Short mmCIF file of C-alpha atoms and ligand atoms in Angstrom, two decimals:
data_model
loop_
_atom_site.label_atom_id
_atom_site.label_comp_id
_atom_site.label_asym_id
_atom_site.label_seq_id
_atom_site.Cartn_x
_atom_site.Cartn_y
_atom_site.Cartn_z
CA MET A 1 0.00 0.00 0.00
CA SER A 2 1.69 3.19 -1.20
CA ASP A 3 -0.02 5.51 1.29
CA TYR A 4 0.83 3.26 4.25
CA ILE A 5 2.35 5.30 7.07
CA PRO A 6 5.00 3.22 8.90
CA TYR A 7 5.68 3.68 12.63
CA GLY A 8 9.28 4.57 11.96
CA ARG A 9 11.77 4.81 9.13
CA GLN A 10 15.24 6.03 8.24
CA ASP A 11 15.99 9.23 6.34
CA ILE A 12 18.84 8.94 3.82
CA ASN A 13 19.82 12.04 1.83
CA GLN A 14 22.34 12.63 -0.97
CA ALA A 15 25.13 13.52 1.46
CA ASP A 16 24.62 10.16 3.20
CA ILE A 17 24.78 8.35 -0.14
CA ASP A 18 27.89 10.27 -1.23
CA ALA A 19 29.65 9.40 2.03
CA VAL A 20 29.04 5.70 1.47
CA VAL A 21 30.09 5.80 -2.19
CA GLU A 22 33.31 7.54 -1.22
CA VAL A 23 34.24 4.65 1.07
CA LEU A 24 33.36 2.09 -1.60
CA GLN A 25 35.82 3.79 -3.95
CA SER A 26 38.56 3.99 -1.29
CA ASP A 27 41.17 1.47 -0.13
CA TRP A 28 39.35 0.52 3.08
CA ILE A 29 35.84 -0.86 3.21
CA THR A 30 36.33 -2.25 6.71
CA GLN A 31 38.76 -1.60 9.60
CA GLY A 32 39.69 1.70 7.99
CA PRO A 33 39.58 5.35 9.07
CA ALA A 34 35.80 5.93 8.90
CA ILE A 35 35.24 3.82 12.02
CA ALA A 36 37.50 6.02 14.17
CA ARG A 37 35.82 9.13 12.73
CA PHE A 38 32.41 7.76 13.60
CA GLU A 39 33.52 6.83 17.13
CA GLN A 40 35.02 10.29 17.63
CA ALA A 41 31.88 12.04 16.36
CA VAL A 42 29.59 10.12 18.72
CA ALA A 43 31.96 10.38 21.73
CA ASN A 44 32.20 14.16 21.21
CA TYR A 45 28.47 14.62 20.80
CA CYS A 46 27.62 12.55 23.87
CA GLY A 47 30.48 13.80 26.02
CA ALA A 48 32.04 10.39 26.70
CA LYS A 49 35.79 9.70 26.71
CA TYR A 50 35.82 6.48 24.69
CA ALA A 51 33.64 4.95 21.98
CA VAL A 52 33.71 1.49 20.37
CA ALA A 53 31.60 0.94 17.23
CA VAL A 54 30.26 -2.58 16.69
CA SER A 55 27.96 -4.52 14.36
CA SER A 56 24.76 -4.01 16.40
CA ALA A 57 23.46 -2.89 19.78
CA THR A 58 22.88 -6.56 20.58
CA ALA A 59 26.60 -7.24 20.07
CA ALA A 60 27.34 -4.12 22.15
CA LEU A 61 25.14 -5.34 25.02
CA HIS A 62 26.84 -8.75 24.92
CA ILE A 63 30.39 -7.41 25.23
CA ALA A 64 29.29 -4.71 27.69
CA CYS A 65 28.09 -7.50 30.00
CA LEU A 66 31.31 -9.48 29.53
CA ALA A 67 33.47 -6.41 30.11
CA THR A 68 31.69 -5.61 33.38
CA GLY A 69 32.46 -9.15 34.51
CA LEU A 70 29.03 -10.78 34.21
CA GLY A 71 29.24 -14.59 34.15
CA GLN A 72 27.90 -17.85 35.50
CA GLY A 73 26.40 -17.50 38.96
CA ASP A 74 25.72 -13.78 38.46
CA THR A 75 22.41 -12.03 37.89
CA LEU A 76 21.45 -9.26 35.49
CA TRP A 77 18.38 -7.09 36.06
CA THR A 78 16.62 -5.03 33.44
CA SER A 79 13.22 -3.62 32.50
CA PRO A 80 10.58 -5.98 31.12
CA ASN A 81 9.45 -3.13 28.82
CA THR A 82 12.22 -3.53 26.25
CA PHE A 83 13.35 -5.41 23.20
CA VAL A 84 14.44 -8.95 24.08
CA ALA A 85 18.11 -8.09 23.41
CA SER A 86 18.40 -6.12 26.69
CA ALA A 87 17.73 -9.35 28.61
CA ASN A 88 19.22 -11.94 26.24
CA CYS A 89 22.70 -10.44 26.69
CA GLY A 90 22.67 -11.74 30.28
CA LEU A 91 21.84 -15.25 29.08
CA TYR A 92 24.69 -15.09 26.50
CA CYS A 93 27.02 -14.74 29.51
CA ASP A 94 25.43 -17.72 31.30
CA ALA A 95 24.06 -15.36 33.94
CA GLN A 96 20.53 -15.35 35.36
CA VAL A 97 18.13 -12.65 34.25
CA ASP A 98 15.45 -10.92 36.32
CA PHE A 99 13.27 -7.86 35.80
CA VAL A 100 12.28 -4.70 37.64
CA ASP A 101 8.69 -3.62 36.98
CA ILE A 102 8.04 -0.27 35.30
CA ASN A 103 7.07 3.14 36.56
CA PRO A 104 3.48 3.59 35.27
CA HIS A 105 4.20 7.18 34.16
CA THR A 106 7.58 6.99 32.41
CA TYR A 107 7.36 3.31 31.35
CA ASN A 108 11.01 3.04 32.38
CA LEU A 109 12.03 0.73 35.18
CA SER A 110 10.71 2.01 38.50
CA VAL A 111 13.40 3.27 40.86
CA ASP A 112 11.12 2.52 43.85
CA GLU A 113 10.64 -1.06 42.66
CA LEU A 114 14.38 -1.32 42.11
CA GLU A 115 15.06 -0.24 45.66
CA HIS A 116 12.51 -2.68 47.13
CA LYS A 117 13.92 -5.50 45.11
CA LEU A 118 17.49 -4.67 46.14
CA VAL A 119 16.53 -4.64 49.83
CA ALA A 120 14.96 -8.10 49.43
CA ALA A 121 17.83 -9.42 47.32
CA GLU A 122 20.41 -8.30 49.86
CA LYS A 123 18.61 -10.27 52.59
CA GLN A 124 18.57 -13.36 50.39
CA GLY A 125 22.17 -12.89 49.25
CA CYS A 126 21.29 -12.62 45.57
CA LEU A 127 22.11 -9.04 44.58
CA PRO A 128 22.51 -8.38 40.85
CA LYS A 129 25.94 -7.90 39.30
CA VAL A 130 24.66 -5.73 36.46
CA LEU A 131 21.62 -3.52 35.90
CA ILE A 132 20.66 -2.56 32.36
CA SER A 133 18.61 0.62 32.45
CA VAL A 134 16.67 1.04 29.22
CA HIS A 135 15.80 4.61 28.19
CA PHE A 136 12.40 3.74 26.82
CA ALA A 137 11.13 5.75 23.83
CA GLY A 138 14.16 8.06 24.20
CA GLN A 139 13.44 9.30 27.73
CA SER A 140 16.32 8.76 30.14
CA CYS A 141 15.86 6.69 33.28
CA GLU A 142 16.39 8.44 36.62
CA MET A 143 20.12 7.83 36.45
CA GLU A 144 21.22 9.78 39.51
CA GLN A 145 19.06 7.62 41.79
CA ILE A 146 20.11 4.45 39.96
CA ALA A 147 23.80 5.40 40.33
CA SER A 148 23.40 6.00 44.05
CA LEU A 149 21.75 2.58 44.48
CA SER A 150 24.55 1.02 42.42
CA LYS A 151 27.16 2.48 44.78
CA HIS A 152 25.28 1.28 47.84
CA TYR A 153 24.61 -2.25 46.57
CA GLY A 154 27.69 -2.70 44.39
CA PHE A 155 26.27 -3.46 40.96
CA LYS A 156 27.45 -2.17 37.57
CA VAL A 157 25.19 -0.03 35.38
CA ILE A 158 24.85 -0.35 31.62
CA GLU A 159 22.53 2.15 29.93
CA ASP A 160 20.65 0.70 26.97
CA ALA A 161 20.27 3.99 25.08
CA SER A 162 19.24 2.30 21.81
CA HIS A 163 16.34 4.79 21.65
CA ALA A 164 17.99 7.77 23.21
CA ILE A 165 20.91 9.32 21.30
CA GLY A 166 20.12 13.03 21.12
CA GLY A 167 18.18 12.97 24.39
CA SER A 168 19.41 14.55 27.60
CA TYR A 169 19.27 14.05 31.36
CA GLN A 170 19.73 16.87 33.89
CA GLY A 171 20.78 19.09 31.01
CA THR A 172 23.61 16.88 29.74
CA PRO A 173 23.57 14.43 26.83
CA VAL A 174 22.53 10.81 27.22
CA GLY A 175 25.67 8.74 26.62
CA ASN A 176 28.06 10.77 28.79
CA CYS A 177 28.19 7.84 31.26
CA LYS A 178 28.16 10.22 34.20
CA PHE A 179 25.97 7.77 36.12
CA SER A 180 26.93 4.48 34.46
CA ASP A 181 29.84 2.26 33.43
CA ILE A 182 28.86 1.84 29.79
CA THR A 183 26.17 3.25 27.47
CA VAL A 184 24.98 1.29 24.43
CA LEU A 185 23.51 2.82 21.25
CA SER A 186 21.71 1.21 18.27
CA PHE A 187 21.81 2.35 14.65
CA HIS A 188 19.09 0.06 13.29
CA PRO A 189 17.05 1.90 10.62
CA VAL A 190 14.06 2.63 12.87
CA LYS A 191 16.27 4.26 15.52
CA ILE A 192 17.31 7.94 15.67
CA ILE A 193 20.29 7.66 13.28
CA THR A 194 21.20 4.63 11.18
CA THR A 195 24.13 2.68 9.75
CA GLY A 196 21.88 -0.11 8.38
CA GLU A 197 22.90 -2.39 11.23
CA GLY A 198 25.24 -1.09 13.90
CA GLY A 199 25.81 -0.19 17.50
CA MET A 200 28.21 1.62 19.78
CA LEU A 201 29.55 1.47 23.32
CA LEU A 202 30.52 4.58 25.25
CA THR A 203 32.55 4.63 28.46
CA ASN A 204 34.80 6.90 30.50
CA GLN A 205 36.89 4.03 31.87
CA GLU A 206 40.12 3.25 30.02
CA GLU A 207 40.26 -0.35 31.26
CA LEU A 208 36.73 -1.12 30.05
CA TYR A 209 37.56 0.53 26.74
CA GLN A 210 40.63 -1.68 26.15
CA LYS A 211 38.59 -4.75 27.03
CA LEU A 212 35.74 -3.79 24.67
CA ILE A 213 38.20 -3.20 21.81
CA ARG A 214 39.57 -6.72 22.28
CA LEU A 215 36.17 -8.40 22.67
CA ARG A 216 35.01 -6.75 19.42
CA SER A 217 37.72 -8.58 17.50
CA HIS A 218 38.43 -12.15 18.72
CA GLY A 219 40.13 -11.15 21.97
CA ILE A 220 43.21 -10.22 19.93
CA THR A 221 45.67 -7.41 20.62
CA ARG A 222 48.46 -5.99 18.47
CA ASN A 223 49.63 -3.69 21.26
CA SER A 224 52.97 -5.10 22.50
CA GLU A 225 52.50 -3.42 25.88
CA LEU A 226 49.48 -5.64 26.53
CA MET A 227 51.18 -8.88 25.38
CA GLN A 228 52.52 -11.68 27.51
CA GLY A 229 56.24 -11.96 26.78
CA GLU A 230 58.01 -10.38 23.82
CA SER A 231 56.54 -9.58 20.43
CA HIS A 232 57.91 -11.92 17.69
CA GLY A 233 57.90 -9.12 15.09
CA SER A 234 55.69 -6.70 13.28
CA TRP A 235 53.31 -9.46 12.08
CA TYR A 236 52.67 -10.60 15.62
CA TYR A 237 49.41 -10.49 17.57
CA GLN A 238 48.18 -12.32 20.63
CA GLN A 239 44.78 -13.65 21.58
CA LEU A 240 44.39 -12.86 25.26
CA GLU A 241 40.78 -13.92 25.78
CA LEU A 242 37.78 -15.27 23.87
CA GLY A 243 36.30 -12.50 21.74
CA PHE A 244 34.07 -12.26 18.67
CA ASN A 245 33.86 -10.67 15.26
CA TYR A 246 31.51 -7.83 16.19
CA ARG A 247 33.18 -5.28 13.91
CA ILE A 248 31.30 -2.70 11.89
CA THR A 249 32.38 -1.84 8.32
CA ASP A 250 33.75 1.48 7.09
CA ILE A 251 30.84 1.59 4.66
CA GLN A 252 28.43 1.69 7.62
CA ALA A 253 30.61 4.00 9.69
CA ALA A 254 30.74 6.56 6.85
CA LEU A 255 26.95 6.55 6.79
CA GLY A 256 27.05 6.99 10.57
CA VAL A 257 29.35 10.04 10.36
CA SER A 258 27.05 11.63 7.81
CA GLN A 259 23.94 10.85 9.87
CA MET A 260 25.59 12.34 12.99
CA GLN A 261 25.77 15.66 11.16
CA ARG A 262 21.99 15.51 10.81
CA LEU A 263 21.25 14.35 14.36
CA ASP A 264 20.16 17.71 15.79
CA GLU A 265 17.86 18.26 12.84
CA PHE A 266 16.38 14.77 13.34
CA ILE A 267 15.77 15.44 17.03
CA SER A 268 14.17 18.84 16.59
CA ARG A 269 11.77 17.47 13.99
CA ARG A 270 10.83 14.57 16.28
CA ARG A 271 10.27 17.01 19.18
CA PHE A 272 8.10 19.20 17.00
CA LEU A 273 5.99 16.26 15.87
CA ALA A 274 5.68 14.89 19.44
CA GLN A 275 4.49 18.26 20.73
CA ARG A 276 2.06 18.43 17.85
CA TYR A 277 0.68 15.00 18.80
CA ASN A 278 0.36 16.20 22.41
CA GLN A 279 -1.84 19.07 21.28
CA LEU A 280 -3.90 17.17 18.75
CA LEU A 281 -4.61 14.27 21.11
CA GLN A 282 -5.20 16.14 24.36
CA ASP A 283 -9.00 15.78 24.41
CA LEU A 284 -9.15 12.10 23.47
CA PRO A 285 -9.71 9.23 25.95
CA LEU A 286 -6.03 8.33 26.15
CA ILE A 287 -2.87 9.16 28.08
CA ILE A 288 -0.15 11.07 26.25
CA PRO A 289 3.51 10.42 27.12
CA TRP A 290 4.44 11.90 30.51
CA GLN A 291 7.89 13.51 30.67
CA HIS A 292 10.05 13.54 33.79
CA PRO A 293 11.27 17.11 34.43
CA ASP A 294 14.93 15.94 34.47
CA THR A 295 14.73 14.59 30.92
CA GLU A 296 14.48 15.76 27.32
CA SER A 297 13.48 12.83 25.17
CA SER A 298 14.93 12.07 21.75
CA TRP A 299 11.38 10.91 20.87
CA HIS A 300 12.26 7.59 19.29
CA LEU A 301 8.68 6.51 20.03
CA TYR A 302 5.40 8.26 20.71
CA VAL A 303 3.34 5.88 22.87
CA ILE A 304 -0.26 6.49 23.93
CA ARG A 305 -2.25 4.49 26.50
CA LEU A 306 -5.93 4.00 25.77
CA LYS A 307 -8.41 4.71 28.57
CA LEU A 308 -10.29 1.47 28.01
CA ASP A 309 -13.09 2.31 30.44
CA LYS A 310 -13.90 5.42 28.36
CA ILE A 311 -14.19 3.76 24.94
CA THR A 312 -16.36 1.04 23.48
CA LYS A 313 -13.76 -0.72 21.32
CA THR A 314 -11.08 -3.03 22.69
CA HIS A 315 -7.38 -2.23 22.50
CA ARG A 316 -6.94 -4.91 19.88
CA GLN A 317 -9.83 -3.59 17.77
CA VAL A 318 -8.40 -0.08 17.77
CA PHE A 319 -4.98 -1.40 16.84
CA GLU A 320 -6.15 -3.69 14.02
CA GLU A 321 -8.48 -1.05 12.57
CA LEU A 322 -5.67 1.51 12.45
CA ARG A 323 -3.43 -0.98 10.65
CA GLN A 324 -6.24 -1.69 8.19
CA ALA A 325 -6.60 2.04 7.59
CA GLY A 326 -2.93 2.18 6.57
CA ILE A 327 -1.61 3.57 9.85
CA GLY A 328 1.45 1.57 10.83
CA VAL A 329 0.92 1.53 14.56
CA ASN A 330 3.10 -0.77 16.64
CA LEU A 331 3.34 -2.02 20.21
CA HIS A 332 6.47 -1.46 22.27
CA TYR A 333 6.93 -3.85 23.94
CA ILE A 334 5.56 -7.30 24.58
CA PRO A 335 6.80 -7.70 28.18
CA VAL A 336 9.95 -9.79 27.86
CA HIS A 337 9.09 -12.12 30.75
CA THR A 338 5.89 -13.21 28.93
CA GLN A 339 7.84 -14.53 25.93
CA PRO A 340 7.66 -18.34 25.71
CA TYR A 341 11.44 -18.60 26.05
CA TYR A 342 11.37 -16.64 29.31
CA GLN A 343 8.33 -18.57 30.56
CA GLN A 344 10.42 -21.73 30.15
CA LEU A 345 12.98 -20.11 32.42
CA GLY A 346 10.30 -19.85 35.12
CA PHE A 347 8.69 -16.41 34.65
CA LYS A 348 4.91 -16.19 34.79
CA CYS A 349 2.25 -13.78 33.63
CA GLY A 350 1.40 -11.72 36.70
CA ASP A 351 5.04 -11.39 37.81
CA PHE A 352 5.25 -7.72 36.75
CA PRO A 353 1.73 -6.25 36.89
CA GLU A 354 2.50 -2.65 35.87
CA VAL A 355 4.12 -3.61 32.57
CA GLU A 356 1.41 -6.18 31.90
CA LYS A 357 -1.29 -3.55 32.42
CA TYR A 358 0.64 -1.15 30.20
CA TYR A 359 0.80 -3.80 27.47
CA GLN A 360 -3.04 -4.02 27.46
CA GLU A 361 -3.34 -0.30 26.66
CA ALA A 362 -0.27 0.91 24.76
CA ILE A 363 -0.01 1.86 21.09
CA SER A 364 3.02 3.42 19.36
CA LEU A 365 1.93 6.00 16.81
CA PRO A 366 4.00 6.72 13.67
CA LEU A 367 6.89 9.09 14.42
CA TYR A 368 9.94 9.69 12.24
CA TYR A 369 11.88 12.53 10.68
CA GLY A 370 10.09 12.36 7.31
CA LEU A 371 6.54 12.18 8.71
CA THR A 372 4.59 15.05 7.16
CA GLN A 373 2.04 17.11 9.08
CA GLU A 374 -0.59 15.91 6.62
CA ASN A 375 0.18 12.30 7.41
CA GLN A 376 0.29 13.06 11.11
CA ASP A 377 -3.19 14.60 10.76
CA ARG A 378 -4.31 11.41 9.05
CA VAL A 379 -3.06 9.37 12.00
CA VAL A 380 -4.91 11.61 14.45
CA ALA A 381 -8.13 11.61 12.42
CA SER A 382 -8.06 7.86 12.05
CA LEU A 383 -7.44 7.36 15.76
CA THR A 384 -10.11 9.90 16.77
CA GLU A 385 -12.68 8.11 14.61
CA ARG A 386 -12.09 4.91 16.58
CA LEU A 387 -12.19 6.42 20.05
CA ILE A 388 -15.29 8.65 20.00
C1 LIG B 401 16.80 -1.91 18.87
C2 LIG B 401 17.10 -2.25 20.28
C3 LIG B 401 18.12 -3.14 20.64
C4 LIG B 401 18.87 -3.95 19.63
O1 LIG B 401 19.50 -3.17 18.68
P1 LIG B 401 20.19 -3.83 17.40
O2 LIG B 401 21.11 -2.76 16.93
O3 LIG B 401 19.08 -4.13 16.44
O4 LIG B 401 20.92 -5.06 17.85
C5 LIG B 401 18.39 -3.31 21.97
N1 LIG B 401 17.70 -2.66 22.92
C6 LIG B 401 16.70 -1.82 22.61
C7 LIG B 401 15.98 -1.12 23.72
C8 LIG B 401 16.36 -1.60 21.29
O5 LIG B 401 15.34 -0.79 20.98
#
């Protein structure tokens, strides 16, 4: 359907295309200079010391967990309102995974719930080793409170900022790792900027940085200072641990550099469209996204919650009818603990009531840089028709 409005999509302009073509015509299509340029651009923008570009955010989450020391016998906690990758990375490391229910206003993990769960876990001697805080829809978690709990209870913090590049917290950019060990970004085409597939890790800790660099590429180093014994010669490298091939190509990194130059423009358009939704939807029987005063969202997603007691249709009916009308609504997310794979691990429906209630009511409306006001009006009209 040609007039189908998707929920999200990339925006590629001529400058993006030229940047990619330039790499294709150069000597390096992978492991060349564009990767370092991309890392530098993102590190500068976010205000982090070190950046490591990888093949996806999933790969980034995996090596972030390994670098922070997560392994067998350890536990990782995250939000159930996320893409499965934020939890799967714990299982890749043979750790246990558990969830912290969401705050019903921000849809991020609840800091109160986190604290309660930590108090209980301390008594039972099963504190988590790592917490992955997911900045849902582009709105930062309450990182200062999370960091203070992490100091008190001794767990590491990884920010899953797959949605949130371009957002800010307490007036400084998401990704500066002020309140975390590592921040992870995604460059999948529906996210804020894209490299096709791709991800990045940001950190301020030199030791973590060196470890992430090695894990990205087979656990190998060419730095003689890090080797055991003497170098055999200029061909020599050593494998010091078990790593992976999680590298990104220069072709992708060049696209990333070009997209970074457009990031502020992307964010301001998304903010404009989100505010416009807020106005157009304010009188309908639904809840518009609540924003914590410490945060400025990057607006990866615009999620509404239907007031089901004020409408005659069911959530599912509204959703399916919008899809049929060519409005590409979506649902972020199916609570991870309700996935069959996680149910096999012992989780049950009812374990995290706030996120389960949220899942009964939530709908992500189309939001992306290239969404026109006309199409946004179509979304609103189509939704309005179904609610009143
Ligand atoms: C998209 C996404 C990921 C995975 O990103 P990829 O780059 O596709 O691997 C992880 N976490 C969250 C919250 C995401 O939205």
